[in-house]
């Protein structure tokens, strides 16, 4: 039964990954926290396992989304290269930072960040067109910062990168497509780091590779890849205004959910 729930979660996460370029982590992480708690996994490592498993899943969902966005020629590869390099390095540091922070604080910060980003997207039109994209070094630095924060929370970076790119004169469909490609770098670095750093932890359940829980990963991946391609197609059918609005509300709801799960 729990495997079926993981499959359903993968389908939802995949659609969101393709639709918003977010990797699906903002849905997967809180859902996995709930599932792992119900399974009786040690609460001290539940959030770390959710982050690690989410990052491993993003490796697959980002590939599905990239394939569909590339067919639409929406990915700005000249932006992907410097941003992805920065993200790769930043995410490795982010994983190590996450493991040094108490899980409750990490979860509360996750929710606050999501709410901040949602409000930023809602009022994005007030600032649209005022900022320009930086040069290669600036893109790399921005990528490193986004990678660091994203790896802290087990998300693909699209939550932050889409907002950042959209506010720098990039149409949101292209911002989503570019974020999907960049998220792959975070996923690889984050998943490998979590697998390595969690290796041999006695609190981990069976069928874990470091902090990555394989039964959950397999269930999610089984549906998320196809769903991500479908979500990408939907993104190109929506107007930029509608896509921005949907993105903002999705972030707000997830942020509130994470904060309430900490307090209650």
mmCIF file of N, CA and C in Angstrom, residues 101-157:
data_model
loop_
_atom_site.group_PDB
_atom_site.id
_atom_site.type_symbol
_atom_site.label_atom_id
_atom_site.label_comp_id
_atom_site.label_asym_id
_atom_site.label_seq_id
_atom_site.Cartn_x
_atom_site.Cartn_y
_atom_site.Cartn_z
ATOM 1 N N UNK A 101 22.438 21.047 10.863
ATOM 2 C CA UNK A 101 21.351 21.845 11.418
ATOM 3 C C UNK A 101 20.261 20.925 11.957
ATOM 4 N N UNK A 102 19.707 21.193 13.146
ATOM 5 C CA UNK A 102 18.596 20.390 13.663
ATOM 6 C C UNK A 102 17.442 20.340 12.665
ATOM 7 N N UNK A 103 16.840 19.165 12.495
ATOM 8 C CA UNK A 103 15.826 18.954 11.464
ATOM 9 C C UNK A 103 14.624 19.896 11.614
ATOM 10 N N UNK A 104 14.209 20.187 12.843
ATOM 11 C CA UNK A 104 13.056 21.062 13.056
ATOM 12 C C UNK A 104 13.323 22.459 12.525
ATOM 13 N N UNK A 105 14.509 22.998 12.795
ATOM 14 C CA UNK A 105 14.866 24.326 12.296
ATOM 15 C C UNK A 105 14.922 24.325 10.768
ATOM 16 N N UNK A 106 15.433 23.247 10.220
ATOM 17 C CA UNK A 106 15.552 23.133 8.770
ATOM 18 C C UNK A 106 14.174 23.133 8.126
ATOM 19 N N UNK A 107 13.252 22.405 8.725
ATOM 20 C CA UNK A 107 11.902 22.307 8.192
ATOM 21 C C UNK A 107 11.184 23.656 8.264
ATOM 22 N N UNK A 108 11.351 24.366 9.384
ATOM 23 C CA UNK A 108 10.714 25.677 9.532
ATOM 24 C C UNK A 108 11.282 26.678 8.521
ATOM 25 N N UNK A 109 12.579 26.629 8.313
ATOM 26 C CA UNK A 109 13.215 27.527 7.350
ATOM 27 C C UNK A 109 12.736 27.223 5.934
ATOM 28 N N UNK A 110 12.567 25.947 5.630
ATOM 29 C CA UNK A 110 12.043 25.509 4.335
ATOM 30 C C UNK A 110 10.698 26.181 4.067
ATOM 31 N N UNK A 111 9.800 26.120 5.040
ATOM 32 C CA UNK A 111 8.478 26.717 4.883
ATOM 33 C C UNK A 111 8.531 28.215 4.710
ATOM 34 N N UNK A 112 9.380 28.875 5.496
ATOM 35 C CA UNK A 112 9.504 30.329 5.399
ATOM 36 C C UNK A 112 10.034 30.759 4.037
ATOM 37 N N UNK A 113 11.008 30.017 3.515
ATOM 38 C CA UNK A 113 11.552 30.327 2.194
ATOM 39 C C UNK A 113 10.483 30.193 1.118
ATOM 40 N N UNK A 114 9.686 29.150 1.194
ATOM 41 C CA UNK A 114 8.650 28.921 0.192
ATOM 42 C C UNK A 114 7.629 30.058 0.199
ATOM 43 N N UNK A 115 7.248 30.515 1.396
ATOM 44 C CA UNK A 115 6.296 31.620 1.503
ATOM 45 C C UNK A 115 6.902 32.908 0.949
ATOM 46 N N UNK A 116 8.161 33.157 1.272
ATOM 47 C CA UNK A 116 8.847 34.345 0.760
ATOM 48 C C UNK A 116 8.844 34.353 -0.775
ATOM 49 N N UNK A 117 9.176 33.207 -1.361
ATOM 50 C CA UNK A 117 9.237 33.118 -2.816
ATOM 51 C C UNK A 117 7.862 33.281 -3.456
ATOM 52 N N UNK A 118 6.837 32.749 -2.803
ATOM 53 C CA UNK A 118 5.491 32.884 -3.352
ATOM 54 C C UNK A 118 5.069 34.349 -3.399
ATOM 55 N N UNK A 119 5.333 35.073 -2.340
ATOM 56 C CA UNK A 119 4.997 36.489 -2.301
ATOM 57 C C UNK A 119 5.808 37.269 -3.321
ATOM 58 N N UNK A 120 7.062 36.838 -3.507
ATOM 59 C CA UNK A 120 7.930 37.488 -4.498
ATOM 60 C C UNK A 120 7.360 37.302 -5.905
ATOM 61 N N UNK A 121 6.861 36.102 -6.182
ATOM 62 C CA UNK A 121 6.285 35.836 -7.500
ATOM 63 C C UNK A 121 4.968 36.587 -7.702
ATOM 64 N N UNK A 122 4.178 36.702 -6.646
ATOM 65 C CA UNK A 122 2.895 37.391 -6.760
ATOM 66 C C UNK A 122 3.068 38.857 -7.125
ATOM 67 N N UNK A 123 4.155 39.464 -6.626
ATOM 68 C CA UNK A 123 4.396 40.874 -6.890
ATOM 69 C C UNK A 123 5.499 41.087 -7.915
ATOM 70 N N UNK A 124 5.806 40.033 -8.663
ATOM 71 C CA UNK A 124 6.900 40.080 -9.634
ATOM 72 C C UNK A 124 6.672 41.135 -10.699
ATOM 73 N N UNK A 125 5.423 41.316 -11.130
ATOM 74 C CA UNK A 125 5.141 42.252 -12.206
ATOM 75 C C UNK A 125 5.504 43.679 -11.844
ATOM 76 N N UNK A 126 5.545 43.990 -10.558
ATOM 77 C CA UNK A 126 5.928 45.334 -10.134
ATOM 78 C C UNK A 126 7.375 45.641 -10.479
ATOM 79 N N UNK A 127 8.224 44.607 -10.537
ATOM 80 C CA UNK A 127 9.648 44.803 -10.761
ATOM 81 C C UNK A 127 10.125 44.291 -12.119
ATOM 82 N N UNK A 128 9.214 43.642 -12.859
ATOM 83 C CA UNK A 128 9.626 42.997 -14.104
ATOM 84 C C UNK A 128 10.279 43.983 -15.051
ATOM 85 N N UNK A 129 11.383 43.573 -15.623
ATOM 86 C CA UNK A 129 12.056 44.382 -16.620
ATOM 87 C C UNK A 129 13.083 45.334 -16.061
ATOM 88 N N UNK A 130 13.202 45.447 -14.745
ATOM 89 C CA UNK A 130 14.140 46.397 -14.164
ATOM 90 C C UNK A 130 15.550 45.837 -14.039
ATOM 91 N N UNK A 131 15.673 44.515 -13.931
ATOM 92 C CA UNK A 131 16.977 43.903 -13.707
ATOM 93 C C UNK A 131 17.448 43.162 -14.942
ATOM 94 N N UNK A 132 18.766 43.115 -15.119
ATOM 95 C CA UNK A 132 19.356 42.409 -16.244
ATOM 96 C C UNK A 132 20.140 41.201 -15.736
ATOM 97 N N UNK A 133 20.312 40.235 -16.605
ATOM 98 C CA UNK A 133 21.126 39.079 -16.252
ATOM 99 C C UNK A 133 22.588 39.480 -16.158
ATOM 100 N N UNK A 134 23.307 38.976 -15.150
ATOM 101 C CA UNK A 134 24.737 39.300 -15.011
ATOM 102 C C UNK A 134 25.580 38.527 -16.016
ATOM 103 N N UNK A 135 26.892 38.718 -15.965
ATOM 104 C CA UNK A 135 27.809 37.985 -16.826
ATOM 105 C C UNK A 135 28.041 36.574 -16.311
ATOM 106 N N UNK A 136 29.011 35.886 -16.897
ATOM 107 C CA UNK A 136 29.269 34.485 -16.562
ATOM 108 C C UNK A 136 29.610 34.312 -15.090
ATOM 109 N N UNK A 137 30.453 35.185 -14.556
ATOM 110 C CA UNK A 137 30.830 35.063 -13.143
ATOM 111 C C UNK A 137 29.614 35.272 -12.249
ATOM 112 N N UNK A 138 28.823 36.284 -12.565
ATOM 113 C CA UNK A 138 27.629 36.552 -11.778
ATOM 114 C C UNK A 138 26.633 35.411 -11.825
ATOM 115 N N UNK A 139 26.501 34.798 -12.993
ATOM 116 C CA UNK A 139 25.612 33.644 -13.130
ATOM 117 C C UNK A 139 26.112 32.470 -12.281
ATOM 118 N N UNK A 140 27.442 32.276 -12.277
ATOM 119 C CA UNK A 140 28.027 31.196 -11.482
ATOM 120 C C UNK A 140 27.821 31.411 -9.994
ATOM 121 N N UNK A 141 27.999 32.646 -9.535
ATOM 122 C CA UNK A 141 27.800 32.966 -8.119
ATOM 123 C C UNK A 141 26.334 32.769 -7.729
ATOM 124 N N UNK A 142 25.428 33.245 -8.587
ATOM 125 C CA UNK A 142 24.000 33.058 -8.318
ATOM 126 C C UNK A 142 23.662 31.571 -8.260
ATOM 127 N N UNK A 143 24.247 30.799 -9.176
ATOM 128 C CA UNK A 143 24.023 29.357 -9.185
ATOM 129 C C UNK A 143 24.507 28.698 -7.910
ATOM 130 N N UNK A 144 25.680 29.141 -7.410
ATOM 131 C CA UNK A 144 26.233 28.571 -6.180
ATOM 132 C C UNK A 144 25.330 28.853 -4.985
ATOM 133 N N UNK A 145 24.820 30.066 -4.904
ATOM 134 C CA UNK A 145 23.930 30.417 -3.794
ATOM 135 C C UNK A 145 22.623 29.626 -3.861
ATOM 136 N N UNK A 146 22.062 29.534 -5.065
ATOM 137 C CA UNK A 146 20.815 28.787 -5.231
ATOM 138 C C UNK A 146 21.047 27.303 -4.947
ATOM 139 N N UNK A 147 22.191 26.779 -5.411
ATOM 140 C CA UNK A 147 22.519 25.380 -5.157
ATOM 141 C C UNK A 147 22.661 25.084 -3.687
ATOM 142 N N UNK A 148 23.293 25.987 -2.963
ATOM 143 C CA UNK A 148 23.485 25.806 -1.516
ATOM 144 C C UNK A 148 22.143 25.753 -0.798
ATOM 145 N N UNK A 149 21.279 26.730 -1.063
ATOM 146 C CA UNK A 149 19.979 26.795 -0.399
ATOM 147 C C UNK A 149 19.098 25.611 -0.808
ATOM 148 N N UNK A 150 19.138 25.260 -2.086
ATOM 149 C CA UNK A 150 18.292 24.173 -2.586
ATOM 150 C C UNK A 150 18.666 22.829 -1.984
ATOM 151 N N UNK A 151 19.961 22.564 -1.870
ATOM 152 C CA UNK A 151 20.410 21.308 -1.285
ATOM 153 C C UNK A 151 20.057 21.224 0.200
ATOM 154 N N UNK A 152 19.949 22.375 0.854
ATOM 155 C CA UNK A 152 19.529 22.395 2.250
ATOM 156 C C UNK A 152 18.145 21.773 2.406
ATOM 157 N N UNK A 153 17.279 22.018 1.409
ATOM 158 C CA UNK A 153 15.883 21.635 1.526
ATOM 159 C C UNK A 153 15.478 20.479 0.611
ATOM 160 N N UNK A 154 16.420 19.924 -0.149
ATOM 161 C CA UNK A 154 16.102 18.781 -0.991
ATOM 162 C C UNK A 154 15.268 19.100 -2.203
ATOM 163 N N UNK A 155 15.401 20.311 -2.733
ATOM 164 C CA UNK A 155 14.642 20.715 -3.911
ATOM 165 C C UNK A 155 15.586 20.981 -5.069
ATOM 166 N N UNK A 156 15.033 21.056 -6.275
ATOM 167 C CA UNK A 156 15.868 21.148 -7.464
ATOM 168 C C UNK A 156 16.391 22.524 -7.787
ATOM 169 N N UNK A 157 16.002 23.535 -7.028
ATOM 170 C CA UNK A 157 16.504 24.880 -7.283
ATOM 171 C C UNK A 157 15.587 25.716 -8.144
#
